[in-house]
Structure formats: C-alpha cells, structure tokens
C-alpha cells in the first residue's frame, strides 16, 4: 500500500498527491513518511512560490543553459543530434553527516581501484591466486596488453574517478558502477549548479550548501603539480565535437585554463609527447584523457582508430607524460568484476568494503550460475565484460529474449562464462516537478573523486540522473532521463570557494601555446564568416535590382553571375543553399574550438544559423528575400562586433583576423575585377560601392559622379576604408609580423616577404593603372599568401 506523505507541524504541504512506490526508499521522506529534516527549509521555500513564479524561475534556469550552449548528443537509428540539456530543476538534498559516511566508502573504493589497476598491469597476483578468473582479464577487450609493466610517470595510474551510486529499498547506498576510463559529468555538474542556483537564488545563498569550485581548484592545482617542469603544459584530450560529452570537454578546458586537444594535435618525437603548435612542437607532460584508451594509439592498440596519436604508448614507456587516467583503466569498469569486489578488497587492502556494490553473480561458476537460474525474476542477465551500467544496457539478455527455447539453465551452462546476473534494482526516489506538482522519480548519483597531494578528495555534490518515469531504466539520458544538481547541506555556514588560489602573490599567467588545428579552425572561421557576409551582400543586391526592374535576366544581374558561380550560389533562390552551406561551415569551424570561443559568441553564431535556415523555408526571391537578408546581415554584424570587441588578443585572435582580412581582400578583388571592368554594364560601379558598404563615404570623398577611378581608389587603395583591399593588407602585414617565426635570424620568412611584396605593390599603385588584369593578379597574390600561411603554421 502506498504511503502518503505527512509533514511536520508548521510545514506547508506541497506534497499532496506525493506517493512513493511500495518497498522503495525515498530521498525526501523517511520510512515513517515524515519529511526528512534536510528537505524542510527547501519545501517551505518552494511552497511559498506561486505556480507562475515556479514557471518563471524554471525558465530562468533553462535560459541560462541555452545561453551557455549546454547540450548533449542524442543517438538514434537515424544518427545523432544535439539536444538541449534536460535539467530537473528540483535539486537532490543530502545531509552533510550522511555524505561523510558515503565519502569514507568512496575514498576506500578509489584506493581499491588504484590497487586493482596496479595489479592487473603489474604482478597480476589476483589471477595467480585465484581471486579473479583469468578469462575476465585475458579475454577482456578493455585490458590492454601493451600497457603491462608500463609504470606511470607520476607513480599512480588513476587520478580522477566517478562512481554511480544508488539507494536501495532499505536505505542502504550501493555502488551501481565504477567509472575509470574517462569519467564524464563533472562539467555538467558545474552547469547544473549554476542553473539551479539561479532558479533558487534567494534560498541557495542561505542554505549552507557546500560549493564545488574548491574541488576543481584543488584538482587543477594537483594536475599542475604533476608537470615535468613549470613551463610544460597540461591538456585535455577529447575525441572531438561528435562525442556525446564534447560540450563538457570544452567547458572544463575553459574553466581550468587547459588546452583542449585532439589526437591529431599530438605527435611523439624521440619518446616525448609533443603538441603541434603555431610556434612549433611543444612538450606536454600532463594529459587528462577523455578518449577511450584503446583509441589512443593506432600503432599498438586499435589500428582502425583515427582519433589517437601514433606512438602514444611508446611515450608512456619513456615516462614522458602523466595520463589521467592511465590507458587501460577501462578494464576496471568490467561488470563481472563487481561480483569479486569483496574478495578483491580483502586481498589488496585487507579490508571489507564500506560501501557495497549491487549484488552480482558471474555465471562462470556453478554455485552462482545455479542461483541466477533459480531466481530469473529478480535478475538482469547481461554480458560479463560489458562496461556499461546494467540500467543502460540494451543487451540485457532476458529483456531481448535471447534465451534459446526458454531453457535458462541450459543456456547459462553453455554461455555462463560470458554472462553475469545482477539484482534488479529498485532505486530510491527523489522529488521531480512533473505536470505542475512534485512527484517521486527513481534516481542515481554520479559522484566524482580527484587525487590530490593529500589523497582522494570527493566532490561535495555531483550529478544526479532522474528517471522520466517510475522505471529505473528511464534514468539513462539517452532514454529521456533528466539531470539534477546535488546539494550537500551543512547545519552551519560553509566555507566559500573560488578558483582563485588561497595564498601567494597575484601573477598574470603566460598565454598557452596555440595548437595548429585550433589556429586552422579559427582562421577558417574568420574566412567563412567573411565569405558569408560577402554572399549576403551580393544576393541582397541581386534581389534588390530584380525587385526594381522585374527583369531577372537584365545585364546588371548577368554581370553578377560569375561572382555567384565562384561561390557556388544560385541567386534565383530566395536564400541560396550555398549561403546556408557556407554559414554551416563557419558553425562547424567554431564548434571545433568551443574552448576558445565565448558562450555569447557561440550563441550568436548558432542563432544566426538557425535564423537563416528558418527564413530559407519561407522567403521568396525579390524584395522579400532582400529584406530577410538585411535582417540576417544585422545579426551577422552583431556577431562580428561581439567577437571583435570581446575576444582577447591572443594568438588565436590573430588567425581569426587573418582569415577575415584575406577573405575580404580576395573577395573585394573579385568584385572590383568584375564590376569595375570597363566593359561592365551601367550601374555596376554603384553596385560595387554598395557591396563595399561605402555609399556614404563615396559621396563625401568625391564630388564627381561615380567613376572607375573613384571606385578603385575607395575600395582598393584607401587604407582608411575598412572595406578597401589596402586596409586588409595593412591588417595582414601587422598580424603576420606578430606571428612566431615571422623573422628567422634577422631575415624575413617567406610568408613575411610575400606579404610585404603584395602590400608594397598595392600601396604604390595608382587607380588608373590598376586595371582588371592587375586586380585578378592581386587576387592570386592574396591566395598565395593564404597558401604560405597554411604551409607555415596550419599543417
């Protein structure tokens, strides 16, 4: 029979209709159905909010997540797509004293994971002494034989762990799964905290909730302390933007101030792990790995990997870098290991587990196999070597009807070594706001631990996954589950925490080296954004002239045709597909460097992309399209202004600017060679001035009517006009001079010579001598500069 919540005297009831399932523990209610003390202040506060205020506050938290660009990648049979972060706005509250008990068990388990990792890649005593079956190690795809006897440079295999935990029907906490490969979620925990703190800003400030920043500051300092020398670097290794948690990788890199790297950014030279940067190869001595270990080295591990770095394992043998966590740590997530954890703890630590894990039976043993066969209704039977959590595993045998002829005992006898049975979990429930009311939903917690010089430190909070229904399997994010913040609530004031070091003088840190891949993407971002603007201006001019004349085949529109053809644009479309494609390329380039891109900048670019695609579905050619593109131009100008005004002038900025300058200079050369040609039709010169957004400047500077000489002077030679070619070459010259290796031993580099030559030739030119052929030659010189820039810095 369901319990109906009762509330303590004086506590307004916001729990009418709040019922828990029989035999299921609840985070909000104690076994007697009374509200737990840790929840009372929150419920009083929540009860005082009108439904309209609740909606407004929840919308505020959601808006923050949208503005910050938080997303996760949803996978389906049709492919993958970015989905808005599914926040459950009601936090999970845990009392500090209860958390302290959990912390002791988690720290013990982290120590056990380290000892287990050291044994599996060292003496393998557990297998030799019969504690672990040999097949669970030797036949395990996550056990990487190439890493055997490769001692970690820092002395430890593991530095950052996560444990999935849940509370059972009797209130006991269990470990549901160990995450040691590349634990995700810590960055999302931070974003959950910021969003929920905005939802309940008045309560959060007074609720004595332990802060998260101190955990990240301590871990950052610990990683910096692992460097080989103070000048070496710390990086985060990501599989790239198509990974489901890429947003988190970029966010953590920004938050901690580390480089975000992909496998192609790294190389191994004489056993040393190096980063390809625009200043040449630079050593890296600490790498926080977010890439599955088997994909890290295509030479010695997964040969088909395109994500790794050839020679990575060799660098580890030479002890040139510390990897967080060590390659091969995915083996610790093996589901069958849970069946042996109590024995492993006794063998390696001489201790009993403080925090038990979910009951697990490996079916390769007769007694355990018989137990599973006798209690199928209580079991989830699944692959023994799986590293997924049972609640997420789509391969659970009974659920998929994989038992031949319904003969469970016979099947387990034949296949038992490859299977485990795990107790079907009834997870504790926690309040979620469903259809305007609080309702209990199953919950699991992901808790994070970081190794520090003082030992393992537990994040005071974490990442809760909330089911969308009462089915425990519905907590998985890929199945529609939501995410909640976790508040560890103290009875007294908590120490404020920030990312600023507690002691020591203020020091302005040196800017980190810029990986060549990042520079390449910033360069192309500048080019694609500028190219998008050029296409917009040409298409708007086309539609405006067509609206004025009603003749889509007029001579002036025909004169524009070569410019459109060169851009792959069909001007007869309202908003051409070629424009959408070019803008999409800009978004893709920006997505590759999310760690170097402000959230405001990303949001502005993403909004422009969405607006363009939305308008393309309904805009018709002619005047309607011209007005729509004017709106898009304003959005694009806003994005460019945001980046120009706010982006720090570091090395990445220079490549972004160079991309913009080169694209604008080449584009203007093409426009002038086409529209300022002596054989161009009437009106072409005015169109060129309009394209260059220089109509007012032309009227003020020249008292005569528009002539070829005035247009060439204003749009090619005037160094004070930000649309002129000369202005772009000034910018190229200035930025190239500040790049590494612009001069070598007092001599100009080939790139610097080419820039100086092109700049000087145009600066000494006169309008009447800059004919069509000269403009086309100028365009070729500009593309030559681009090629040299790529050859020198971007490969």
Short mmCIF file of N, CA and C in Angstrom, two decimals, residues 559-650:
data_model
loop_
_atom_site.label_atom_id
_atom_site.label_comp_id
_atom_site.label_asym_id
_atom_site.label_seq_id
_atom_site.Cartn_x
_atom_site.Cartn_y
_atom_site.Cartn_z
N UNK A 559 25.88 40.38 -65.05
CA UNK A 559 27.27 40.69 -64.69
C UNK A 559 27.65 40.08 -63.34
N UNK A 560 26.64 39.87 -62.49
CA UNK A 560 26.91 39.28 -61.18
C UNK A 560 27.11 37.77 -61.24
N UNK A 561 26.66 37.16 -62.35
CA UNK A 561 26.65 35.70 -62.44
C UNK A 561 28.00 35.06 -62.16
N UNK A 562 29.13 35.58 -62.70
CA UNK A 562 30.43 34.93 -62.40
C UNK A 562 30.78 34.94 -60.91
N UNK A 563 30.37 36.00 -60.21
CA UNK A 563 30.66 36.06 -58.77
C UNK A 563 29.87 35.01 -58.01
N UNK A 564 28.63 34.79 -58.40
CA UNK A 564 27.82 33.76 -57.76
C UNK A 564 28.35 32.36 -58.07
N UNK A 565 28.75 32.18 -59.32
CA UNK A 565 29.25 30.86 -59.72
C UNK A 565 30.49 30.49 -58.93
N UNK A 566 31.36 31.46 -58.70
CA UNK A 566 32.58 31.20 -57.93
C UNK A 566 32.29 30.83 -56.49
N UNK A 567 31.12 31.24 -55.98
CA UNK A 567 30.76 30.93 -54.59
C UNK A 567 29.84 29.72 -54.49
N UNK A 568 29.46 29.13 -55.61
CA UNK A 568 28.53 28.01 -55.58
C UNK A 568 27.14 28.41 -55.14
N UNK A 569 26.70 29.60 -55.56
CA UNK A 569 25.43 30.16 -55.10
C UNK A 569 24.49 30.34 -56.28
N UNK A 570 23.24 29.93 -56.09
CA UNK A 570 22.19 30.16 -57.10
C UNK A 570 21.36 31.35 -56.65
N UNK A 571 21.53 32.52 -57.28
CA UNK A 571 20.83 33.73 -56.83
C UNK A 571 19.33 33.68 -57.05
N UNK A 572 18.85 32.73 -57.85
CA UNK A 572 17.41 32.64 -58.08
C UNK A 572 16.67 32.12 -56.85
N UNK A 573 17.37 31.49 -55.94
CA UNK A 573 16.75 31.06 -54.69
C UNK A 573 16.64 32.26 -53.75
N UNK A 574 15.61 32.28 -52.92
CA UNK A 574 15.43 33.42 -52.01
C UNK A 574 16.64 33.58 -51.11
N UNK A 575 16.91 32.55 -50.31
CA UNK A 575 18.14 32.47 -49.52
C UNK A 575 18.87 31.24 -50.01
N UNK A 576 19.91 31.39 -50.80
CA UNK A 576 20.53 30.27 -51.51
C UNK A 576 21.09 29.20 -50.58
N UNK A 577 21.07 27.97 -51.06
CA UNK A 577 21.65 26.86 -50.31
C UNK A 577 23.15 27.06 -50.11
N UNK A 578 23.79 27.69 -51.10
CA UNK A 578 25.23 27.94 -50.97
C UNK A 578 25.54 28.85 -49.80
N UNK A 579 24.64 29.82 -49.52
CA UNK A 579 24.81 30.69 -48.36
C UNK A 579 24.66 29.89 -47.07
N UNK A 580 23.64 29.04 -47.01
CA UNK A 580 23.42 28.22 -45.82
C UNK A 580 24.61 27.29 -45.58
N UNK A 581 25.14 26.72 -46.67
CA UNK A 581 26.28 25.81 -46.55
C UNK A 581 27.51 26.54 -46.02
N UNK A 582 27.78 27.74 -46.53
CA UNK A 582 28.94 28.50 -46.08
C UNK A 582 28.82 28.87 -44.61
N UNK A 583 27.62 29.30 -44.20
CA UNK A 583 27.41 29.62 -42.79
C UNK A 583 27.54 28.37 -41.93
N UNK A 584 27.06 27.24 -42.45
CA UNK A 584 27.23 25.99 -41.72
C UNK A 584 28.69 25.63 -41.53
N UNK A 585 29.52 25.93 -42.50
CA UNK A 585 30.96 25.69 -42.36
C UNK A 585 31.55 26.56 -41.26
N UNK A 586 31.06 27.79 -41.14
CA UNK A 586 31.52 28.67 -40.06
C UNK A 586 31.15 28.08 -38.70
N UNK A 587 29.92 27.59 -38.59
CA UNK A 587 29.48 26.98 -37.33
C UNK A 587 30.34 25.75 -37.01
N UNK A 588 30.63 24.93 -38.04
CA UNK A 588 31.45 23.74 -37.82
C UNK A 588 32.85 24.11 -37.35
N UNK A 589 33.44 25.14 -37.95
CA UNK A 589 34.78 25.58 -37.52
C UNK A 589 34.75 26.09 -36.08
N UNK A 590 33.72 26.86 -35.75
CA UNK A 590 33.60 27.36 -34.38
C UNK A 590 33.41 26.21 -33.40
N UNK A 591 32.66 25.17 -33.82
CA UNK A 591 32.43 24.02 -32.96
C UNK A 591 33.69 23.27 -32.62
N UNK A 592 34.69 23.35 -33.49
CA UNK A 592 35.96 22.67 -33.24
C UNK A 592 36.81 23.39 -32.19
N UNK A 593 36.47 24.64 -31.89
CA UNK A 593 37.27 25.42 -30.94
C UNK A 593 36.36 26.03 -29.87
N UNK A 594 35.41 25.22 -29.38
CA UNK A 594 34.47 25.73 -28.38
C UNK A 594 35.19 26.20 -27.12
N UNK A 595 36.33 25.61 -26.81
CA UNK A 595 37.06 26.02 -25.61
C UNK A 595 37.67 27.40 -25.76
N UNK A 596 37.81 27.89 -26.99
CA UNK A 596 38.41 29.20 -27.23
C UNK A 596 37.38 30.22 -27.69
N UNK A 597 36.12 29.86 -27.55
CA UNK A 597 35.03 30.67 -28.07
C UNK A 597 34.11 31.04 -26.91
N UNK A 598 33.76 32.30 -26.79
CA UNK A 598 32.89 32.71 -25.69
C UNK A 598 31.49 32.14 -25.88
N UNK A 599 30.78 31.83 -24.78
CA UNK A 599 29.40 31.36 -24.90
C UNK A 599 28.51 32.34 -25.65
N UNK A 600 28.71 33.65 -25.43
CA UNK A 600 27.92 34.65 -26.15
C UNK A 600 28.18 34.59 -27.65
N UNK A 601 29.45 34.44 -28.02
CA UNK A 601 29.79 34.35 -29.43
C UNK A 601 29.19 33.12 -30.08
N UNK A 602 29.28 31.99 -29.37
CA UNK A 602 28.71 30.76 -29.91
C UNK A 602 27.19 30.89 -30.06
N UNK A 603 26.54 31.44 -29.05
CA UNK A 603 25.08 31.59 -29.11
C UNK A 603 24.67 32.49 -30.27
N UNK A 604 25.42 33.57 -30.47
CA UNK A 604 25.09 34.49 -31.56
C UNK A 604 25.25 33.82 -32.92
N UNK A 605 26.30 33.03 -33.08
CA UNK A 605 26.52 32.35 -34.37
C UNK A 605 25.47 31.27 -34.59
N UNK A 606 25.17 30.51 -33.53
CA UNK A 606 24.15 29.45 -33.66
C UNK A 606 22.79 30.06 -33.96
N UNK A 607 22.48 31.18 -33.34
CA UNK A 607 21.20 31.85 -33.61
C UNK A 607 21.12 32.33 -35.05
N UNK A 608 22.23 32.87 -35.56
CA UNK A 608 22.26 33.31 -36.96
C UNK A 608 22.02 32.12 -37.89
N UNK A 609 22.65 31.01 -37.60
CA UNK A 609 22.49 29.81 -38.43
C UNK A 609 21.03 29.33 -38.43
N UNK A 610 20.42 29.29 -37.25
CA UNK A 610 19.02 28.86 -37.15
C UNK A 610 18.09 29.83 -37.88
N UNK A 611 18.34 31.13 -37.70
CA UNK A 611 17.50 32.13 -38.36
C UNK A 611 17.59 32.02 -39.88
N UNK A 612 18.80 31.79 -40.37
CA UNK A 612 18.99 31.67 -41.82
C UNK A 612 18.24 30.46 -42.37
N UNK A 613 18.35 29.33 -41.69
CA UNK A 613 17.66 28.13 -42.16
C UNK A 613 16.14 28.28 -42.05
N UNK A 614 15.69 28.96 -41.01
CA UNK A 614 14.25 29.15 -40.84
C UNK A 614 13.69 30.07 -41.93
N UNK A 615 14.39 31.16 -42.21
CA UNK A 615 13.92 32.09 -43.23
C UNK A 615 13.97 31.46 -44.62
N UNK A 616 14.96 30.58 -44.85
CA UNK A 616 15.09 29.97 -46.17
C UNK A 616 13.87 29.14 -46.54
N UNK A 617 13.14 28.66 -45.53
CA UNK A 617 11.99 27.82 -45.81
C UNK A 617 10.79 28.61 -46.31
N UNK A 618 10.77 29.93 -46.05
CA UNK A 618 9.56 30.67 -46.40
C UNK A 618 9.79 31.93 -47.23
N UNK A 619 11.04 32.32 -47.40
CA UNK A 619 11.31 33.58 -48.12
C UNK A 619 11.28 33.35 -49.62
N UNK A 620 10.65 34.25 -50.33
CA UNK A 620 10.58 34.20 -51.78
C UNK A 620 11.60 35.16 -52.39
N UNK A 621 12.04 34.90 -53.64
CA UNK A 621 13.00 35.81 -54.28
C UNK A 621 12.44 37.22 -54.42
N UNK A 622 13.32 38.13 -54.76
CA UNK A 622 12.99 39.54 -54.98
C UNK A 622 12.97 40.31 -53.66
N UNK A 623 12.00 41.22 -53.50
CA UNK A 623 12.02 42.16 -52.39
C UNK A 623 11.95 41.46 -51.03
N UNK A 624 11.15 40.40 -50.94
CA UNK A 624 11.02 39.65 -49.68
C UNK A 624 12.37 39.10 -49.23
N UNK A 625 13.11 38.53 -50.16
CA UNK A 625 14.43 37.98 -49.83
C UNK A 625 15.41 39.09 -49.46
N UNK A 626 15.33 40.23 -50.15
CA UNK A 626 16.24 41.34 -49.85
C UNK A 626 16.05 41.82 -48.41
N UNK A 627 14.80 41.93 -47.97
CA UNK A 627 14.53 42.37 -46.60
C UNK A 627 15.02 41.32 -45.59
N UNK A 628 14.80 40.05 -45.89
CA UNK A 628 15.23 38.99 -44.98
C UNK A 628 16.75 38.98 -44.84
N UNK A 629 17.45 39.16 -45.93
CA UNK A 629 18.91 39.14 -45.87
C UNK A 629 19.44 40.36 -45.14
N UNK A 630 18.75 41.49 -45.25
CA UNK A 630 19.15 42.66 -44.46
C UNK A 630 19.09 42.35 -42.97
N UNK A 631 18.05 41.64 -42.56
CA UNK A 631 17.93 41.23 -41.16
C UNK A 631 19.08 40.31 -40.77
N UNK A 632 19.40 39.36 -41.64
CA UNK A 632 20.50 38.44 -41.35
C UNK A 632 21.84 39.15 -41.32
N UNK A 633 22.01 40.14 -42.19
CA UNK A 633 23.25 40.92 -42.17
C UNK A 633 23.44 41.63 -40.84
N UNK A 634 22.36 42.14 -40.30
CA UNK A 634 22.46 42.81 -39.00
C UNK A 634 22.87 41.82 -37.91
N UNK A 635 22.30 40.61 -37.97
CA UNK A 635 22.69 39.59 -37.00
C UNK A 635 24.16 39.21 -37.15
N UNK A 636 24.61 39.07 -38.40
CA UNK A 636 26.00 38.71 -38.66
C UNK A 636 26.94 39.81 -38.19
N UNK A 637 26.55 41.06 -38.44
CA UNK A 637 27.37 42.19 -37.98
C UNK A 637 27.43 42.21 -36.46
N UNK A 638 26.31 41.87 -35.81
CA UNK A 638 26.31 41.81 -34.35
C UNK A 638 27.27 40.74 -33.84
N UNK A 639 27.28 39.59 -34.51
CA UNK A 639 28.22 38.53 -34.12
C UNK A 639 29.66 39.00 -34.30
N UNK A 640 29.96 39.59 -35.46
CA UNK A 640 31.32 40.04 -35.73
C UNK A 640 31.75 41.10 -34.73
N UNK A 641 30.83 42.01 -34.39
CA UNK A 641 31.14 43.04 -33.41
C UNK A 641 31.39 42.45 -32.03
N UNK A 642 30.59 41.45 -31.68
CA UNK A 642 30.76 40.79 -30.38
C UNK A 642 32.15 40.16 -30.28
N UNK A 643 32.55 39.47 -31.32
CA UNK A 643 33.87 38.83 -31.32
C UNK A 643 34.98 39.88 -31.33
N UNK A 644 34.81 40.90 -32.17
CA UNK A 644 35.85 41.92 -32.30
C UNK A 644 36.05 42.69 -31.00
N UNK A 645 34.96 42.96 -30.29
CA UNK A 645 35.06 43.78 -29.09
C UNK A 645 35.46 42.97 -27.86
N UNK A 646 35.15 41.67 -27.84
CA UNK A 646 35.30 40.91 -26.61
C UNK A 646 36.41 39.88 -26.62
N UNK A 647 36.88 39.47 -27.79
CA UNK A 647 37.84 38.38 -27.82
C UNK A 647 39.24 38.87 -27.44
N UNK A 648 39.86 38.16 -26.53
CA UNK A 648 41.19 38.52 -26.07
C UNK A 648 42.18 38.44 -27.23
N UNK A 649 43.09 39.40 -27.29
CA UNK A 649 44.03 39.47 -28.42
C UNK A 649 45.19 38.50 -28.20
N UNK A 650 44.87 37.24 -28.18
CA UNK A 650 45.91 36.22 -28.08
C UNK A 650 46.20 35.69 -29.48
#
